[in-house]
């Protein structure tokens, strides 16, 4: 018997975290694949450090 896998073929082992969306299992390690391949997300990397009091490049220090 084969071990259970998620929709991307990642084995779901005992104690692993996984999500079920529309009756399909997605292992926690496959979430990036899910966001990109299923939801059409794009990946971005921040090049500069955030300074204290900023969120999404907007100064929120007044809150």
Short mmCIF file of N, CA and C in Angstrom, two decimals:
data_model
loop_
_atom_site.label_atom_id
_atom_site.label_comp_id
_atom_site.label_asym_id
_atom_site.label_seq_id
_atom_site.Cartn_x
_atom_site.Cartn_y
_atom_site.Cartn_z
N UNK A 1 0.84 -1.19 0.00
CA UNK A 1 0.00 0.00 0.00
C UNK A 1 0.88 1.25 0.00
N UNK A 2 0.58 2.19 -0.88
CA UNK A 2 1.35 3.43 -0.99
C UNK A 2 0.91 4.41 0.10
N UNK A 3 1.86 5.21 0.62
CA UNK A 3 1.49 6.22 1.61
C UNK A 3 0.66 7.32 0.95
N UNK A 4 -0.20 8.00 1.72
CA UNK A 4 -1.00 9.08 1.13
C UNK A 4 -0.11 10.23 0.68
N UNK A 5 -0.51 10.87 -0.41
CA UNK A 5 0.22 12.01 -0.95
C UNK A 5 -0.73 13.18 -1.18
N UNK A 6 -0.14 14.37 -1.30
CA UNK A 6 -0.96 15.53 -1.61
C UNK A 6 -1.12 15.66 -3.12
N UNK A 7 -1.77 16.72 -3.56
CA UNK A 7 -2.06 16.89 -4.99
C UNK A 7 -0.80 17.12 -5.83
N UNK A 8 0.35 17.36 -5.19
CA UNK A 8 1.61 17.55 -5.89
C UNK A 8 2.53 16.34 -5.76
N UNK A 9 2.06 15.28 -5.10
CA UNK A 9 2.84 14.07 -4.95
C UNK A 9 3.68 13.99 -3.69
N UNK A 10 3.60 15.00 -2.83
CA UNK A 10 4.35 15.02 -1.56
C UNK A 10 3.69 14.04 -0.59
N UNK A 11 4.50 13.14 -0.03
CA UNK A 11 3.99 12.16 0.93
C UNK A 11 3.53 12.86 2.19
N UNK A 12 2.35 12.48 2.68
CA UNK A 12 1.82 13.01 3.94
C UNK A 12 2.05 11.94 4.99
N UNK A 13 3.06 12.18 5.83
CA UNK A 13 3.43 11.23 6.86
C UNK A 13 2.70 11.49 8.17
N UNK A 14 2.82 10.55 9.08
CA UNK A 14 2.22 10.70 10.40
C UNK A 14 2.79 11.94 11.07
N UNK A 15 1.94 12.80 11.58
CA UNK A 15 2.35 14.02 12.25
C UNK A 15 2.57 15.20 11.31
N UNK A 16 2.50 15.00 10.00
CA UNK A 16 2.66 16.10 9.05
C UNK A 16 1.42 16.99 9.05
N UNK A 17 1.63 18.26 8.75
CA UNK A 17 0.54 19.22 8.63
C UNK A 17 0.14 19.31 7.16
N UNK A 18 -1.18 19.23 6.90
CA UNK A 18 -1.67 19.41 5.55
C UNK A 18 -3.03 20.08 5.58
N UNK A 19 -3.39 20.68 4.47
CA UNK A 19 -4.66 21.37 4.32
C UNK A 19 -5.51 20.58 3.34
N UNK A 20 -6.83 20.73 3.45
CA UNK A 20 -7.74 20.15 2.47
C UNK A 20 -8.54 21.29 1.87
N UNK A 21 -8.41 21.46 0.54
CA UNK A 21 -9.11 22.51 -0.19
C UNK A 21 -9.82 21.85 -1.36
N UNK A 22 -11.12 22.04 -1.44
CA UNK A 22 -11.91 21.43 -2.52
C UNK A 22 -11.65 19.94 -2.63
N UNK A 23 -11.61 19.27 -1.47
CA UNK A 23 -11.40 17.82 -1.40
C UNK A 23 -10.02 17.37 -1.89
N UNK A 24 -9.06 18.27 -1.96
CA UNK A 24 -7.70 17.92 -2.34
C UNK A 24 -6.77 18.26 -1.19
N UNK A 25 -5.84 17.35 -0.88
CA UNK A 25 -4.89 17.56 0.20
C UNK A 25 -3.67 18.31 -0.31
N UNK A 26 -3.18 19.26 0.52
CA UNK A 26 -1.97 20.01 0.20
C UNK A 26 -1.08 19.99 1.43
N UNK A 27 0.09 19.35 1.31
CA UNK A 27 1.06 19.29 2.41
C UNK A 27 1.56 20.71 2.67
N UNK A 28 1.88 21.01 3.92
CA UNK A 28 2.39 22.33 4.27
C UNK A 28 3.59 22.72 3.40
N UNK A 29 4.47 21.75 3.11
CA UNK A 29 5.64 22.01 2.27
C UNK A 29 5.28 22.31 0.81
N UNK A 30 4.05 22.03 0.41
CA UNK A 30 3.62 22.27 -0.98
C UNK A 30 2.82 23.56 -1.14
N UNK A 31 2.69 24.34 -0.08
CA UNK A 31 1.86 25.54 -0.16
C UNK A 31 2.36 26.54 -1.20
N UNK A 32 3.69 26.69 -1.33
CA UNK A 32 4.20 27.61 -2.36
C UNK A 32 3.76 27.14 -3.74
N UNK A 33 3.86 25.83 -4.01
CA UNK A 33 3.40 25.29 -5.29
C UNK A 33 1.91 25.56 -5.49
N UNK A 34 1.13 25.38 -4.44
CA UNK A 34 -0.32 25.61 -4.53
C UNK A 34 -0.61 27.08 -4.86
N UNK A 35 0.03 27.99 -4.14
CA UNK A 35 -0.20 29.42 -4.41
C UNK A 35 0.17 29.78 -5.84
N UNK A 36 1.29 29.26 -6.35
CA UNK A 36 1.76 29.60 -7.69
C UNK A 36 0.95 28.89 -8.77
N UNK A 37 0.84 27.57 -8.67
CA UNK A 37 0.24 26.78 -9.74
C UNK A 37 -1.28 26.82 -9.77
N UNK A 38 -1.90 26.87 -8.61
CA UNK A 38 -3.36 26.82 -8.56
C UNK A 38 -3.96 28.22 -8.48
N UNK A 39 -3.41 29.06 -7.61
CA UNK A 39 -3.98 30.39 -7.41
C UNK A 39 -3.36 31.45 -8.32
N UNK A 40 -2.26 31.13 -9.00
CA UNK A 40 -1.64 32.06 -9.92
C UNK A 40 -0.83 33.16 -9.24
N UNK A 41 -0.39 32.92 -8.02
CA UNK A 41 0.40 33.92 -7.29
C UNK A 41 1.78 34.07 -7.92
N UNK A 42 2.39 35.22 -7.67
CA UNK A 42 3.77 35.44 -8.08
C UNK A 42 4.62 35.60 -6.82
N UNK A 43 5.89 35.22 -6.93
CA UNK A 43 6.80 35.26 -5.79
C UNK A 43 7.66 36.51 -5.89
N UNK A 44 7.80 37.21 -4.78
CA UNK A 44 8.62 38.41 -4.73
C UNK A 44 9.57 38.30 -3.55
N UNK A 45 10.73 38.90 -3.69
CA UNK A 45 11.71 38.91 -2.60
C UNK A 45 12.01 40.35 -2.23
N UNK A 46 11.89 40.66 -0.96
CA UNK A 46 12.19 42.01 -0.49
C UNK A 46 13.69 42.17 -0.41
N UNK A 47 14.23 43.22 -1.00
CA UNK A 47 15.68 43.45 -1.04
C UNK A 47 16.18 44.32 0.09
N UNK A 48 15.31 45.19 0.65
CA UNK A 48 15.71 46.08 1.73
C UNK A 48 15.06 45.63 3.04
N UNK A 49 15.72 45.92 4.15
CA UNK A 49 15.16 45.61 5.46
C UNK A 49 14.01 46.55 5.76
N UNK A 50 13.02 46.01 6.45
CA UNK A 50 11.94 46.85 6.96
C UNK A 50 12.45 47.62 8.15
N UNK A 51 12.03 48.85 8.28
CA UNK A 51 12.39 49.62 9.47
C UNK A 51 11.24 49.53 10.46
N UNK A 52 11.53 49.79 11.71
CA UNK A 52 10.49 49.72 12.74
C UNK A 52 9.33 50.62 12.36
N UNK A 53 8.11 50.09 12.52
CA UNK A 53 6.92 50.90 12.26
C UNK A 53 6.45 50.90 10.82
N UNK A 54 7.00 50.04 9.97
CA UNK A 54 6.52 50.01 8.58
C UNK A 54 5.89 48.66 8.27
N UNK A 55 4.82 48.73 7.48
CA UNK A 55 4.14 47.52 7.00
C UNK A 55 3.85 47.75 5.53
N UNK A 56 4.28 46.84 4.68
CA UNK A 56 4.05 46.96 3.24
C UNK A 56 4.51 48.32 2.69
N UNK A 57 5.64 48.77 3.16
CA UNK A 57 6.25 50.03 2.74
C UNK A 57 5.47 51.27 3.16
N UNK A 58 4.43 51.13 3.96
CA UNK A 58 3.68 52.28 4.45
C UNK A 58 4.03 52.51 5.91
N UNK A 59 4.31 53.72 6.27
CA UNK A 59 4.64 54.03 7.66
C UNK A 59 3.39 53.95 8.50
N UNK A 60 3.36 53.05 9.44
CA UNK A 60 2.21 52.84 10.31
C UNK A 60 2.53 53.24 11.74
N UNK A 61 3.56 54.05 11.92
CA UNK A 61 4.01 54.39 13.28
C UNK A 61 2.98 55.21 14.04
N UNK A 62 2.02 55.82 13.33
CA UNK A 62 1.00 56.62 14.00
C UNK A 62 -0.11 55.77 14.60
N UNK A 63 -0.11 54.48 14.33
CA UNK A 63 -1.19 53.61 14.83
C UNK A 63 -0.83 53.00 16.16
#
